[in-house]
Coordinates of C-alpha atoms in Angstrom, one line a residue:
M23 CA 115.6 134.7 89.7
G24 CA 115.0 134.5 85.8
G25 CA 117.7 132.0 85.3
E26 CA 116.1 129.7 88.1
L27 CA 112.6 129.9 86.4
L28 CA 114.1 129.1 83.0
H29 CA 116.1 126.1 84.7
R30 CA 113.0 124.9 86.4
R31 CA 110.7 125.2 83.1
A32 CA 113.4 123.3 81.1
H33 CA 113.5 120.6 83.8
D34 CA 109.8 120.4 83.8
R35 CA 109.8 120.0 80.0
H36 CA 112.2 117.4 80.3
E37 CA 110.3 115.5 82.7
I38 CA 107.0 115.6 80.4
L39 CA 108.9 114.4 77.5
E40 CA 110.3 111.5 79.5
E41 CA 106.9 110.5 80.8
A42 CA 105.6 110.5 77.2
D43 CA 108.4 108.3 76.2
R44 CA 107.7 105.8 78.8
H45 CA 104.1 105.8 78.0
D46 CA 105.0 105.2 74.2
L47 CA 107.7 102.5 75.2
A48 CA 105.1 100.8 77.4
A49 CA 102.5 100.5 74.6
R50 CA 105.0 99.5 72.3
I51 CA 106.1 96.6 74.5
E52 CA 102.5 95.7 75.3
A53 CA 101.6 95.5 71.6
G54 CA 104.5 93.2 70.9
Q55 CA 105.9 95.9 68.6
L56 CA 109.2 96.4 70.4
R57 CA 112.1 94.4 68.9
L58 CA 115.5 94.0 70.5
E59 CA 118.5 95.3 68.5
P60 CA 121.4 92.8 69.7
A61 CA 125.0 94.0 68.7
P62 CA 128.3 93.9 70.4
F63 CA 128.9 96.2 73.4
S64 CA 131.3 96.8 76.1
P65 CA 130.2 96.7 79.9
A66 CA 132.7 99.3 80.4
D67 CA 131.2 101.7 78.1
L68 CA 127.8 100.9 79.6
A69 CA 129.3 101.7 83.1
R70 CA 130.9 105.2 81.8
K71 CA 127.4 106.1 80.2
I72 CA 125.6 105.5 83.5
D73 CA 128.1 107.3 85.5
S74 CA 127.8 110.3 83.4
L75 CA 124.1 110.5 83.4
H76 CA 123.6 109.8 87.2
R77 CA 126.9 111.1 88.9
L78 CA 126.0 115.0 88.7
P79 CA 122.3 114.4 90.1
A80 CA 123.5 112.0 92.8
T81 CA 126.4 114.0 93.8
G82 CA 124.3 117.4 93.6
K83 CA 122.3 115.7 96.4
G84 CA 125.4 115.1 98.4
L85 CA 125.4 111.3 97.8
S86 CA 128.3 109.1 97.5
F87 CA 128.0 107.6 93.8
R88 CA 129.9 104.6 92.6
V89 CA 129.9 102.7 89.4
A90 CA 132.1 99.6 89.3
L91 CA 133.0 96.6 87.0
N92 CA 133.6 93.4 88.9
G93 CA 135.7 90.8 87.2
P94 CA 137.1 90.4 83.9
E95 CA 135.3 92.2 81.2
A96 CA 136.0 89.4 78.8
G97 CA 135.6 91.6 75.7
P98 CA 132.3 92.8 74.1
R99 CA 129.0 91.3 74.9
R100 CA 126.1 90.9 72.8
G101 CA 122.7 92.5 73.5
D102 CA 120.8 95.5 72.9
S103 CA 122.8 98.2 74.7
H104 CA 120.3 100.8 74.2
R105 CA 117.6 98.9 76.0
L106 CA 120.0 97.8 78.5
L107 CA 120.9 101.4 79.2
Q108 CA 117.1 102.4 79.6
V109 CA 116.7 99.8 82.1
L110 CA 119.8 100.8 84.2
H111 CA 118.6 104.5 83.8
N112 CA 115.4 103.6 85.3
L113 CA 116.9 101.6 88.2
V114 CA 119.8 104.0 89.0
G115 CA 117.4 107.1 88.6
N116 CA 115.0 105.5 91.1
A117 CA 118.1 104.9 93.6
V118 CA 119.2 108.4 93.3
K119 CA 115.5 109.8 93.5
F120 CA 114.5 107.8 96.6
T121 CA 118.0 108.4 98.4
E122 CA 118.1 111.6 100.5
A123 CA 121.5 110.8 102.1
G124 CA 124.1 108.1 102.0
S125 CA 125.1 106.4 98.8
V126 CA 124.1 104.8 95.5
D127 CA 126.4 101.9 94.1
V128 CA 126.0 100.4 90.7
T129 CA 127.9 97.2 89.9
L130 CA 128.4 95.3 86.8
D131 CA 129.4 91.8 87.4
C132 CA 131.3 90.5 84.4
H133 CA 132.4 87.0 85.7
D134 CA 129.9 84.9 83.7
P135 CA 130.8 85.7 79.8
A136 CA 127.3 84.6 79.0
R137 CA 125.3 87.0 81.2
L138 CA 125.8 90.5 82.8
R139 CA 124.5 90.8 86.3
V140 CA 123.8 94.4 87.6
T141 CA 123.3 95.4 91.1
V142 CA 122.0 98.9 92.1
S143 CA 122.0 99.5 95.8
D144 CA 121.3 102.6 97.9
S145 CA 120.7 103.9 101.3
G146 CA 117.5 105.4 100.3
I147 CA 113.7 105.1 101.8
G148 CA 113.6 101.5 101.1
L149 CA 110.4 99.3 100.3
D150 CA 108.3 97.2 102.4
P151 CA 108.8 93.5 101.3
A152 CA 104.9 93.3 100.7
L153 CA 105.3 95.8 97.9
H154 CA 108.3 94.0 96.1
E155 CA 106.3 92.5 93.2
R156 CA 103.6 95.2 93.0
V157 CA 106.1 98.0 92.2
F158 CA 106.4 96.1 88.8
E159 CA 102.9 96.5 87.9
D160 CA 101.8 99.5 85.7
F161 CA 101.2 102.7 87.4
V162 CA 101.9 101.4 90.8
Q163 CA 103.9 103.2 93.3
A164 CA 104.5 102.3 97.0
D165 CA 101.8 104.8 98.3
A166 CA 100.2 108.0 97.2
S167 CA 102.6 110.1 99.7
I168 CA 105.5 108.7 97.6
A169 CA 104.0 109.8 94.2
R170 CA 103.3 113.4 95.9
R171 CA 106.8 113.5 97.2
Y172 CA 108.8 112.2 94.4
G173 CA 106.7 112.4 91.4
G174 CA 106.8 109.7 88.7
T175 CA 104.1 107.7 86.9
G176 CA 104.8 104.3 88.4
L177 CA 105.6 102.9 84.9
G178 CA 109.5 102.8 85.2
L179 CA 109.8 99.5 87.0
A180 CA 107.0 98.0 85.1
I181 CA 109.0 99.0 81.7
T182 CA 112.2 97.7 83.4
R183 CA 110.9 94.3 84.1
R184 CA 109.2 93.9 80.3
L185 CA 112.5 94.9 78.9
V186 CA 114.5 92.6 81.0
A187 CA 112.2 89.8 80.1
L188 CA 112.6 90.6 76.4
M189 CA 116.3 89.9 77.0
Q190 CA 115.7 86.8 78.8
G191 CA 116.8 88.1 82.1
E192 CA 115.5 88.6 85.6
V193 CA 115.0 91.6 87.8
A194 CA 114.3 91.6 91.4
I195 CA 114.1 93.9 94.5
H196 CA 115.7 93.3 97.9
S197 CA 114.6 96.1 100.4
R198 CA 113.3 97.2 103.6
P199 CA 111.8 100.5 104.8
G200 CA 114.5 102.8 106.3
V201 CA 117.4 100.5 105.2
G202 CA 117.5 101.1 101.3
T203 CA 117.3 98.8 98.4

């Protein structure tokens, strides 16, 4: 019992720190104080990091979890790999959080040497198409029952969209309730 309590407290502390980091990051982006730090990075390294961050939580829930590179990697890309990892962490973390059974798949498409297209798909609870744009707003979640059941602040996707825009990219949702995203 004592070990379980310590684990729960450590998990709660980690969630509080992540939430504080999200608020700080959102404020820095909003104030125009966040600067990207482009440097060469490897899509394969990014895929390995996403796999190592999310495989255990996904498989711990009994989910199938797959991270794949499509196409020739074509050597290093140039971009802010730290911020790109944050974006992927938000997207994949949501996929794992909102999927009770089935799978989460992450694909990094390397066919275009000038762009990296990332697809995160899951067999989770899905999202009503009427909410697809709203979930990118600050502090918005699908509904109050989602917040109660799954937690979160409603900032992850808002930050994701802002970071992707800073990188001159796009982020979109294709989802249906009960089908996944």
